[in-house]
Coordinates of C-alpha atoms in Angstrom, one line a residue:
M1 CA 4.1 10.7 8.1
A2 CA 5.0 14.2 7.3
K3 CA 6.1 16.2 10.3
L4 CA 3.8 19.1 9.6
S5 CA 2.6 21.7 12.0
R6 CA -0.8 19.9 11.9
R7 CA 1.0 16.8 13.3
Q8 CA 2.5 18.8 16.1
V9 CA -0.9 20.3 16.9
L10 CA -2.4 16.8 17.0
L11 CA 0.2 15.5 19.3
A12 CA -0.3 18.4 21.7
S13 CA -4.0 18.3 21.6
G14 CA -4.4 14.5 22.1
A15 CA -8.0 13.4 22.6
A16 CA -9.5 16.6 21.4
A17 CA -7.9 16.1 18.0
V18 CA -9.2 12.5 17.8
A19 CA -12.7 13.8 18.5
A20 CA -12.4 15.9 15.3
L21 CA -11.7 12.7 13.3
A22 CA -15.4 12.4 12.6
G23 CA -15.1 15.5 10.4
C24 CA -15.8 19.2 10.8
G25 CA -19.4 19.9 11.3
D26 CA -20.5 16.2 11.2
D27 CA -23.5 15.2 13.3
T28 CA -21.5 12.4 14.8
P29 CA -21.9 9.7 15.8
D30 CA -25.0 9.3 13.6
K31 CA -27.8 10.6 15.7
K32 CA -30.2 8.0 14.4
D33 CA -31.1 5.7 17.2
L34 CA -28.7 2.7 17.4
D35 CA -30.6 0.9 20.1
R36 CA -32.2 -1.5 17.5
N37 CA -28.8 -2.2 16.0
R38 CA -27.0 -3.5 19.1
T39 CA -27.9 -7.2 19.0
G40 CA -24.7 -9.1 19.8
A41 CA -22.7 -6.0 20.7
M42 CA -20.7 -5.7 23.9
E43 CA -22.1 -3.2 26.3
K44 CA -18.6 -2.2 27.4
Y45 CA -15.9 -2.4 24.8
G46 CA -12.7 -0.4 25.0
I47 CA -9.0 -0.3 24.3
G48 CA -7.4 -3.6 25.2
D49 CA -10.7 -5.5 25.4
Q50 CA -11.2 -8.8 23.6
F51 CA -14.3 -8.4 21.5
K52 CA -16.8 -11.3 21.8
A53 CA -20.3 -11.0 20.5
T54 CA -22.9 -11.7 23.2
E55 CA -24.6 -14.2 20.8
P56 CA -23.4 -15.9 17.6
V57 CA -23.4 -13.6 14.6
T58 CA -22.5 -13.9 11.0
F59 CA -21.1 -11.2 8.7
S60 CA -20.6 -11.5 4.9
I61 CA -17.2 -10.4 3.6
L62 CA -15.8 -9.9 0.2
Y63 CA -12.8 -12.2 0.1
N64 CA -9.8 -11.5 -2.2
N65 CA -8.8 -15.1 -3.0
H66 CA -5.0 -15.2 -3.5
P67 CA -3.6 -17.9 -5.7
N68 CA -0.6 -18.4 -3.4
Y69 CA -2.9 -19.5 -0.6
P70 CA -6.4 -20.3 -1.9
L71 CA -9.3 -20.2 0.6
K72 CA -10.0 -23.3 2.6
P73 CA -13.1 -23.7 4.8
E74 CA -11.1 -25.9 7.2
W75 CA -8.4 -23.2 8.0
L76 CA -7.8 -22.8 11.7
F77 CA -8.2 -19.0 11.2
W78 CA -12.0 -19.4 10.8
A79 CA -12.6 -21.7 13.7
E80 CA -10.4 -19.8 16.1
L81 CA -11.9 -16.5 15.0
A82 CA -15.3 -17.8 15.8
R83 CA -14.1 -19.2 19.2
R84 CA -12.6 -15.8 20.2
T85 CA -15.2 -13.5 18.9
N86 CA -18.4 -15.5 18.4
V87 CA -18.4 -14.2 14.8
K88 CA -18.6 -16.4 11.7
L89 CA -17.5 -14.8 8.5
D90 CA -19.3 -15.8 5.3
P91 CA -16.8 -15.1 2.5
V92 CA -17.8 -14.2 -1.0
A93 CA -14.6 -15.4 -2.7
V94 CA -13.4 -13.5 -5.8
P95 CA -10.1 -14.4 -7.6
L96 CA -7.3 -11.9 -7.1
S97 CA -7.2 -11.2 -10.9
D98 CA -10.9 -10.2 -10.9
Y99 CA -11.2 -8.6 -7.5
E100 CA -11.6 -4.9 -8.4
Q101 CA -14.0 -5.5 -11.3
K102 CA -16.1 -7.9 -9.3
R103 CA -16.2 -5.5 -6.3
S104 CA -17.4 -2.7 -8.6
V105 CA -20.2 -4.9 -10.0
L106 CA -21.3 -6.0 -6.5
V107 CA -21.2 -2.6 -5.0
G108 CA -23.0 -1.0 -8.0
S109 CA -25.8 -3.6 -7.9
G110 CA -26.3 -3.3 -4.2
D111 CA -25.3 -6.9 -3.7
A112 CA -22.0 -6.3 -2.0
P113 CA -21.2 -8.2 1.3
L114 CA -21.3 -6.1 4.5
I115 CA -17.5 -6.0 4.9
I116 CA -15.4 -5.0 1.8
P117 CA -11.6 -5.2 2.4
K118 CA -8.6 -4.8 0.1
T119 CA -9.7 -1.3 -1.1
Y120 CA -7.0 1.2 -2.0
H121 CA -7.7 4.9 -1.7
P122 CA -9.1 6.6 -3.8
Q123 CA -11.0 3.6 -5.1
E124 CA -13.7 4.2 -2.5
S125 CA -14.5 7.6 -4.0
S126 CA -16.4 6.2 -7.0
Y127 CA -19.0 4.6 -4.6
V128 CA -19.7 7.7 -2.4
S129 CA -22.3 9.5 -4.5
S130 CA -24.5 6.4 -4.8
G131 CA -24.7 6.0 -1.0
A132 CA -23.6 2.4 -1.4
I133 CA -20.9 2.6 1.2
L134 CA -21.0 3.9 4.8
P135 CA -19.3 7.2 5.9
V136 CA -17.3 5.3 8.5
S137 CA -16.0 8.5 10.1
D138 CA -19.5 8.9 11.6
Y139 CA -19.0 5.8 13.7
L140 CA -15.6 6.0 15.1
D141 CA -17.0 6.0 18.7
L142 CA -17.7 2.3 18.1
M143 CA -14.0 1.7 17.2
P144 CA -11.8 2.5 20.2
H145 CA -8.6 0.8 18.9
F146 CA -8.8 2.6 15.5
K147 CA -9.2 6.0 17.3
D148 CA -6.4 5.2 19.7
K149 CA -3.9 4.4 17.1
I150 CA -4.6 7.5 15.1
E151 CA -4.2 9.6 18.2
R152 CA -1.0 7.9 19.6
W153 CA 0.7 7.7 16.2
G154 CA -0.2 11.1 15.0
L155 CA -2.0 9.9 11.9
Q156 CA -4.7 12.6 11.5
P157 CA -2.9 14.4 8.6
E158 CA -2.8 11.1 6.7
M159 CA -6.5 10.5 7.6
D160 CA -7.4 13.9 6.3
T161 CA -6.2 12.9 2.8
L162 CA -9.1 10.4 2.7
R163 CA -11.9 12.9 3.3
Q164 CA -14.5 13.5 0.7
E165 CA -16.2 16.9 -0.1
D166 CA -18.6 16.4 2.8
G167 CA -15.6 16.2 5.2
K168 CA -16.2 12.5 5.9
F169 CA -14.1 9.5 5.0
Y170 CA -15.5 6.2 3.7
L171 CA -12.5 3.9 4.0
L172 CA -10.9 2.4 7.2
P173 CA -7.3 2.1 6.1
G174 CA -4.6 -0.1 7.5
L175 CA -2.6 1.9 10.0
H176 CA 1.2 1.7 10.5
E177 CA 3.1 3.0 13.4
K178 CA 6.1 3.7 11.2
P179 CA 6.6 4.1 7.4
W180 CA 7.4 0.8 5.7
Q181 CA 9.5 1.2 2.6
D182 CA 9.7 -2.4 1.2
Y183 CA 10.6 -1.9 -2.5
T184 CA 14.1 -1.1 -3.7
L185 CA 16.7 -2.6 -5.9
A186 CA 18.4 -6.0 -5.5
V187 CA 22.0 -6.1 -6.7
R188 CA 24.5 -8.8 -7.2
T189 CA 26.8 -8.0 -4.2
D190 CA 29.5 -10.4 -5.4
M191 CA 29.7 -8.3 -8.5
L192 CA 30.2 -5.2 -6.5
E193 CA 33.1 -6.9 -4.6
Q194 CA 34.7 -7.9 -7.9
L195 CA 34.4 -4.4 -9.2
K196 CA 35.5 -2.9 -5.9
I197 CA 32.7 -0.4 -5.7
P198 CA 30.5 0.2 -2.6
S199 CA 26.8 -0.4 -2.5
P200 CA 25.1 2.6 -4.2
T201 CA 23.1 5.0 -2.1
T202 CA 21.9 7.5 -4.7
W203 CA 20.4 7.2 -8.2
D204 CA 23.6 8.8 -9.5
E205 CA 25.6 6.1 -7.9
V206 CA 23.2 3.5 -9.3
Y207 CA 24.1 4.9 -12.7
A208 CA 27.8 4.7 -12.0
M209 CA 27.5 1.1 -10.8
L210 CA 25.6 0.1 -13.9
K211 CA 28.3 1.8 -16.0
A212 CA 31.0 -0.2 -14.2
M213 CA 29.1 -3.5 -14.6
K214 CA 28.6 -2.8 -18.3
A215 CA 32.3 -2.0 -18.8
A216 CA 33.3 -5.3 -17.1
H217 CA 30.7 -7.3 -19.0
P218 CA 30.0 -5.6 -22.4
D219 CA 27.7 -8.3 -23.6
V220 CA 25.3 -7.9 -20.6
I221 CA 22.6 -5.3 -20.0
P222 CA 23.1 -5.0 -16.2
F223 CA 19.6 -3.8 -15.2
S224 CA 16.6 -5.8 -16.4
D225 CA 13.5 -5.1 -14.4
R226 CA 10.2 -6.8 -13.3
F227 CA 6.9 -5.4 -11.8
G228 CA 6.2 -3.8 -15.1
K229 CA 2.5 -4.6 -15.5
P230 CA -0.1 -3.2 -15.9
N231 CA 2.0 -0.1 -16.1
P232 CA 5.4 -0.4 -18.1
A233 CA 8.3 -0.3 -15.6
G234 CA 5.7 0.2 -12.9
N235 CA 7.8 -0.2 -9.8
L236 CA 10.9 1.5 -11.3
L237 CA 9.0 4.5 -12.3
N238 CA 7.3 4.8 -8.9
M239 CA 10.7 4.6 -7.1
L240 CA 12.2 7.3 -9.3
A241 CA 9.1 9.5 -8.8
L242 CA 9.4 9.2 -5.0
A243 CA 13.0 10.1 -5.2
H244 CA 12.2 13.2 -7.2
G245 CA 9.6 14.5 -4.7
L246 CA 6.5 13.2 -6.5
P247 CA 3.8 11.1 -4.8
G248 CA 4.0 8.3 -7.2
A249 CA 4.1 7.1 -10.9
G250 CA 4.0 3.8 -12.8
W251 CA 2.0 1.3 -10.8
N252 CA 1.2 4.0 -8.2
Y253 CA 0.3 6.6 -10.8
Q254 CA -0.9 9.9 -9.3
P255 CA -2.4 12.4 -11.8
T256 CA -1.6 15.4 -9.6
S257 CA 1.2 16.3 -7.1
W258 CA 1.3 18.9 -4.4
D259 CA 3.8 21.7 -5.1
A260 CA 4.5 23.1 -1.6
G261 CA 6.5 26.0 -3.0
A262 CA 3.7 27.1 -5.3
G263 CA 1.0 26.2 -2.8
K264 CA -1.0 24.3 -5.4
Y265 CA -1.4 21.0 -7.2
V266 CA 0.3 20.4 -10.5
F267 CA -0.1 17.7 -13.1
T268 CA 2.4 15.0 -12.3
G269 CA 3.2 13.9 -15.8
A270 CA 3.9 17.4 -16.9
S271 CA 6.1 18.4 -14.0
D272 CA 9.8 19.2 -14.1
G273 CA 10.4 16.3 -11.6
Y274 CA 8.7 13.9 -14.0
R275 CA 10.8 15.2 -16.8
Q276 CA 13.9 14.4 -14.8
V277 CA 12.6 10.9 -14.2
V278 CA 12.0 10.3 -17.9
A279 CA 15.4 11.8 -18.8
Y280 CA 17.1 9.4 -16.3
L281 CA 15.4 6.3 -17.8
H282 CA 16.3 7.5 -21.3
K283 CA 20.0 7.8 -20.3
L284 CA 20.0 4.3 -18.9
V285 CA 18.4 2.8 -22.0
A286 CA 20.5 4.8 -24.5
E287 CA 23.8 3.7 -22.8
G288 CA 22.8 0.0 -22.7
L289 CA 22.4 -0.1 -18.9
L290 CA 18.6 -0.7 -18.7
D291 CA 17.1 -3.5 -20.7
P292 CA 14.4 -2.1 -23.1
E293 CA 12.4 -5.2 -22.5
T294 CA 11.9 -4.0 -18.9
F295 CA 8.9 -2.1 -20.2
T296 CA 7.1 -5.2 -21.7
Q297 CA 8.5 -8.4 -20.3
T298 CA 6.9 -10.7 -17.7
D299 CA 8.2 -11.1 -14.2
D300 CA 9.3 -14.6 -15.0
Q301 CA 11.3 -13.4 -18.0
A302 CA 13.1 -10.8 -15.8
R303 CA 13.7 -13.4 -13.1
Q304 CA 15.3 -15.8 -15.6
K305 CA 17.7 -13.2 -16.9
L306 CA 18.8 -12.5 -13.4
A307 CA 19.2 -16.1 -12.5
S308 CA 21.2 -16.9 -15.7
G309 CA 23.6 -14.0 -15.3
K310 CA 22.1 -12.0 -18.2
S311 CA 21.4 -9.2 -15.7
F312 CA 22.7 -8.1 -12.3
V313 CA 20.1 -5.7 -10.9
I314 CA 16.3 -6.0 -10.5
S315 CA 13.5 -4.4 -8.4
T316 CA 12.7 -6.3 -5.2
N317 CA 11.0 -6.4 -1.9
A318 CA 11.8 -8.5 1.1
Q319 CA 9.8 -11.5 0.1
T320 CA 10.8 -11.7 -3.6
L321 CA 14.4 -11.5 -2.6
V322 CA 14.1 -14.6 -0.4
N323 CA 11.4 -16.5 -2.1
D324 CA 12.2 -15.8 -5.8
Y325 CA 15.6 -14.5 -6.7
R326 CA 17.9 -16.3 -4.3
P327 CA 16.5 -19.8 -5.0
D328 CA 16.5 -19.0 -8.8
I329 CA 20.1 -18.0 -8.7
A330 CA 21.2 -20.9 -6.4
K331 CA 20.1 -23.4 -9.0
I332 CA 22.3 -21.9 -11.7
N333 CA 25.1 -20.0 -10.0
P334 CA 25.5 -21.0 -6.3
N335 CA 28.4 -18.6 -5.9
A336 CA 26.4 -15.5 -6.8
R337 CA 25.1 -13.4 -3.9
L338 CA 22.2 -10.9 -4.1
G339 CA 21.2 -8.2 -1.6
K340 CA 18.8 -5.3 -1.2
I341 CA 20.4 -1.8 -1.4
L342 CA 18.9 1.1 0.6
F343 CA 16.3 3.0 -1.4
P344 CA 18.4 5.2 -3.6
V345 CA 18.4 8.9 -2.8
G346 CA 17.4 11.4 -5.5
P347 CA 17.0 15.1 -5.8
A348 CA 14.4 15.2 -3.0
G349 CA 17.0 14.1 -0.5
P350 CA 17.4 11.3 2.0
V351 CA 13.7 10.8 3.0
N352 CA 11.5 7.8 3.6
A353 CA 8.7 8.2 1.1
A354 CA 6.5 5.4 2.3
S355 CA 3.0 6.0 3.5
R356 CA 1.7 4.9 6.9
L357 CA -1.7 4.1 5.5
E358 CA -2.4 0.9 3.7
N359 CA -5.3 -0.6 1.8
G360 CA -8.4 -0.8 3.9
V361 CA -12.0 -1.8 4.6
M362 CA -15.2 -0.3 3.2
I363 CA -18.5 -1.0 5.0
S364 CA -21.7 -1.5 2.9
S365 CA -24.4 1.0 3.8
K366 CA -26.8 -2.0 4.2
A367 CA -24.9 -2.8 7.4
R368 CA -26.2 0.3 9.1
E369 CA -29.7 -0.9 9.2
G370 CA -28.8 -4.4 10.4
K371 CA -29.6 -5.4 14.0
N372 CA -25.9 -6.4 14.5
F373 CA -24.4 -3.2 13.2
V374 CA -22.7 -2.1 16.4
A375 CA -21.3 -5.6 17.0
M376 CA -19.9 -5.6 13.5
M377 CA -18.1 -2.3 13.9
Q378 CA -16.7 -3.5 17.2
F379 CA -15.6 -6.7 15.5
V380 CA -13.9 -4.8 12.6
D381 CA -12.2 -2.6 15.2
W382 CA -10.8 -5.7 17.1
L383 CA -9.7 -7.8 14.2
W384 CA -8.1 -5.1 12.0
Y385 CA -7.0 -2.5 14.6
S386 CA -6.4 -4.0 18.1
D387 CA -2.9 -5.3 19.0
A388 CA -4.4 -8.7 19.9
G389 CA -6.5 -8.9 16.7
Q390 CA -3.5 -7.9 14.5
E391 CA -1.2 -10.4 16.2
F392 CA -3.8 -13.2 15.8
A393 CA -4.4 -12.4 12.1
K394 CA -0.6 -12.5 11.4
W395 CA 0.8 -15.2 13.7
G396 CA -2.1 -17.4 14.5
V397 CA -2.6 -19.4 17.7
E398 CA 0.1 -19.5 20.3
G399 CA 1.2 -23.1 21.0
T400 CA -0.1 -24.2 17.6
T401 CA 1.4 -22.0 14.9
Y402 CA 4.0 -20.1 17.1
T403 CA 5.6 -19.9 20.5
R404 CA 6.6 -17.0 22.6
D405 CA 9.6 -16.8 24.9
A406 CA 9.9 -15.0 28.3
S407 CA 10.9 -11.8 26.5
G408 CA 7.8 -11.9 24.3
K409 CA 9.6 -12.8 21.1
R410 CA 7.5 -14.9 18.8
T411 CA 8.9 -17.9 16.9
L412 CA 7.2 -20.1 14.4
A413 CA 6.3 -23.6 15.6
P414 CA 8.9 -26.2 14.4
D415 CA 6.6 -27.7 11.8
V416 CA 5.3 -24.3 10.4
N417 CA 6.9 -22.3 7.6
V418 CA 6.3 -19.0 5.9
I419 CA 8.4 -16.8 3.6
G420 CA 11.3 -19.2 4.0
L421 CA 11.8 -18.6 7.7
N422 CA 11.4 -22.3 8.7
P423 CA 12.1 -24.2 5.5
K424 CA 12.0 -27.6 7.1
G425 CA 8.4 -27.0 8.3
S426 CA 5.9 -29.4 6.7
K427 CA 3.0 -27.0 7.2
H428 CA 2.5 -23.5 5.8
L429 CA 1.2 -20.6 7.9
Q430 CA -0.8 -19.1 5.0
K431 CA -1.7 -22.2 2.9
D432 CA -2.6 -24.6 5.7
F433 CA -3.8 -22.3 8.5
G434 CA -5.1 -19.1 6.8
F435 CA -3.0 -16.7 8.8
Y436 CA -0.7 -13.9 7.5
N437 CA -3.5 -13.4 4.9
G438 CA -3.5 -10.2 3.0
V439 CA -7.3 -9.8 3.5
F440 CA -6.8 -9.5 7.3
A441 CA -3.2 -9.0 8.2
Y442 CA -1.7 -5.6 7.6
G443 CA -0.7 -2.5 9.6
G444 CA 0.2 -2.4 13.2
K445 CA 3.0 -1.6 15.6
L446 CA 6.6 -1.6 14.3
D447 CA 7.4 -4.8 16.3
L448 CA 4.5 -6.7 14.7
V449 CA 5.2 -5.5 11.2
Q450 CA 8.8 -6.5 11.4
S451 CA 8.2 -9.7 13.3
F452 CA 8.8 -11.9 10.2
F453 CA 11.8 -9.9 9.1
S454 CA 15.2 -11.4 8.8
P455 CA 18.2 -9.7 10.5
E456 CA 19.2 -8.4 7.0
E457 CA 15.7 -6.9 6.5
L458 CA 15.6 -5.4 10.0
E459 CA 18.9 -3.6 9.3
F460 CA 17.4 -2.3 6.0
Q461 CA 14.3 -1.0 7.8
K462 CA 16.4 0.5 10.6
E463 CA 18.3 2.6 8.1
M464 CA 15.2 3.6 6.2
N465 CA 13.4 4.7 9.4
A466 CA 16.3 6.9 10.3
R467 CA 15.4 9.0 7.3
K468 CA 12.9 11.9 7.6
P469 CA 9.4 11.2 6.4
A470 CA 8.6 12.7 3.0
P471 CA 6.1 15.6 3.4
W472 CA 4.7 15.1 -0.1
V473 CA 3.3 11.7 0.8
T474 CA 0.7 13.5 2.9
P475 CA -0.7 16.3 0.7
P476 CA -3.5 18.6 1.8
P477 CA -7.1 17.3 1.1
A478 CA -8.7 18.2 -2.2
P479 CA -11.9 16.2 -2.3
L480 CA -13.9 16.5 -5.5
S481 CA -17.6 17.0 -5.7
D482 CA -19.7 14.3 -7.5
E483 CA -19.9 16.5 -10.5
E484 CA -16.1 17.2 -10.5
R485 CA -15.3 13.5 -10.0
E486 CA -17.5 12.6 -13.0
Q487 CA -15.8 15.2 -15.1
T488 CA -12.2 14.2 -14.1
T489 CA -13.1 10.6 -14.7
L490 CA -14.0 11.4 -18.3
W491 CA -10.5 12.9 -18.7
A492 CA -8.5 10.6 -16.6
T493 CA -8.0 7.6 -18.9
A494 CA -6.9 9.5 -21.9
L495 CA -4.5 11.5 -19.8
K496 CA -3.0 8.5 -18.1
D497 CA -2.6 6.7 -21.4
H498 CA -0.8 9.6 -23.0
V499 CA 1.6 9.9 -20.0
T500 CA 2.3 6.2 -20.1
Q501 CA 2.8 5.9 -23.9
N502 CA 5.1 9.0 -24.0
T503 CA 7.0 7.9 -21.0
L504 CA 7.8 4.7 -22.9
K505 CA 8.6 6.6 -26.1
F506 CA 11.0 9.1 -24.3
A507 CA 12.7 6.3 -22.4
L508 CA 13.2 4.1 -25.4
G509 CA 14.4 7.0 -27.6
Q510 CA 11.4 6.7 -29.9
R511 CA 10.6 10.3 -29.2
P512 CA 13.4 12.8 -28.5
L513 CA 13.5 14.6 -25.2
S514 CA 13.6 17.9 -27.1
E515 CA 9.9 17.3 -27.7
W516 CA 9.0 17.5 -24.0
D517 CA 7.3 20.9 -24.3
A518 CA 5.3 19.6 -27.2
Y519 CA 4.3 16.6 -25.1
V520 CA 3.2 19.0 -22.2
S521 CA 1.1 20.9 -24.7
E522 CA -0.5 17.7 -25.9
L523 CA -1.5 17.0 -22.3
K524 CA -3.1 20.4 -22.0
G525 CA -5.0 19.5 -25.1
K526 CA -6.3 16.5 -23.4
N527 CA -7.5 18.6 -20.4
A528 CA -4.5 18.2 -18.1
Q529 CA -4.8 21.8 -17.0
A530 CA -8.5 21.7 -16.6
Y531 CA -8.1 18.5 -14.5
T532 CA -5.5 20.2 -12.3
D533 CA -7.7 23.4 -12.0
L534 CA -10.6 21.3 -10.7
V535 CA -8.3 19.7 -8.1
N536 CA -7.0 23.1 -7.0
K537 CA -10.6 24.4 -6.8
A538 CA -11.4 21.5 -4.5
Y539 CA -8.4 22.1 -2.4
E540 CA -9.3 25.8 -1.9
R541 CA -12.9 25.0 -1.2
Y542 CA -12.0 22.4 1.4
R543 CA -9.3 24.6 3.0
K544 CA -11.8 27.5 3.4
S545 CA -14.6 25.3 4.8
H546 CA -12.6 23.0 7.0
G547 CA -9.7 25.1 8.1

């Protein structure tokens, strides 16, 4: 996303840059003979081709079973996928709540399925040293759609952030053509009209808006937030961190941040930007503008406060606005109106701080020795990275779940609903058909990503995409060695816990902000500086060896 010189070099060098994706000095593709691993593979498979195995094949897949649309063997998704690709997927279903733990157990024991989706970087790093997952960068020649999108969309700087110490990457991430900033604040717009104030565009204006709401309704705490678990105020902290030039905090906790001015990594929780974030939260709580229960309450409790008029502002994304808040409010206060505001601008300026990489797919090392390995990589490339595969995973089957007009615009079939777009539909795209499933449907061209967006959301995204990408979202690679990773893992939990606990104390006024320096010293005592030194050592090592 960042418009760095490397990006410009990539765009200028085209295919040559993509050839480098496999990693500097890699013997790629793997020079081991693949002739015995081509059963079912297409002899000629390129950009725009429909993958179809030359004989029926079955691949096991770890399946993140979402409670909103539990897995059903009779879904059209499975049958149509088999018809189009000659591939049957054998899902090992794991509940969403246990997914990460179960994945670790399966990978660690060597019993993981061949295809392992829903993995968020850097989660794959813990499996690299054991050899349990495949260095997928060695096999990109088998994935023409994946390579093409990286080249055309200038994604090599982002891909570089996934590289391990050996220069290879072990995760196939979801790829977005454009940044997609979904989360922001939802605000009672009817309240703004009553108070005769414009929709806030900065965090300072958010503060002023909350002050005005509090003045007009002294008995109300105007901002009571959700998305607070497992990290207190998880989404709010992350948004504030992004606005202050940090890569993330809260539920997107990032232990280190790239300081472009200093040319090195710093410990996020001890940075001046993070101090400003904490000071802002403290001010809101101290002045009765942010509900202290924001840090501990459940999502349902926050929703109930908003619906009943006990609060006027809450974190949101496009789906929760439509599926949760508006129906909640309509039952109690049909005259109230709620809308998303643009992601508020902070000291870092008007940037779009969303990443163009999403969660992705790991491949078990066992797959490499299977006779269908080449076919499997072609299949993964088609389903997750081709335009046709991505459209299929999201929209389903033309004529059954959707129609397309002469201009190419897709419309849900009259009896099919999803995210409230066709509320009279008796069938649900996810629950009844298995499409728009988070295991398979993510990333893609802007048109596809926005194809379920309402006019309201399209306008929001148009405004967000007019902002410049945030450079700190794509920091330079700093891959740790196995020994360094083991060492930082020993320090990481205590450091994160101390940051989280003291963020809460500072915000709630349980610890005065005057003790910030003491808090930073405490972090150093828990090896924050040693942690950061190892990251900077890894950065320098990678920079010197890989240019």
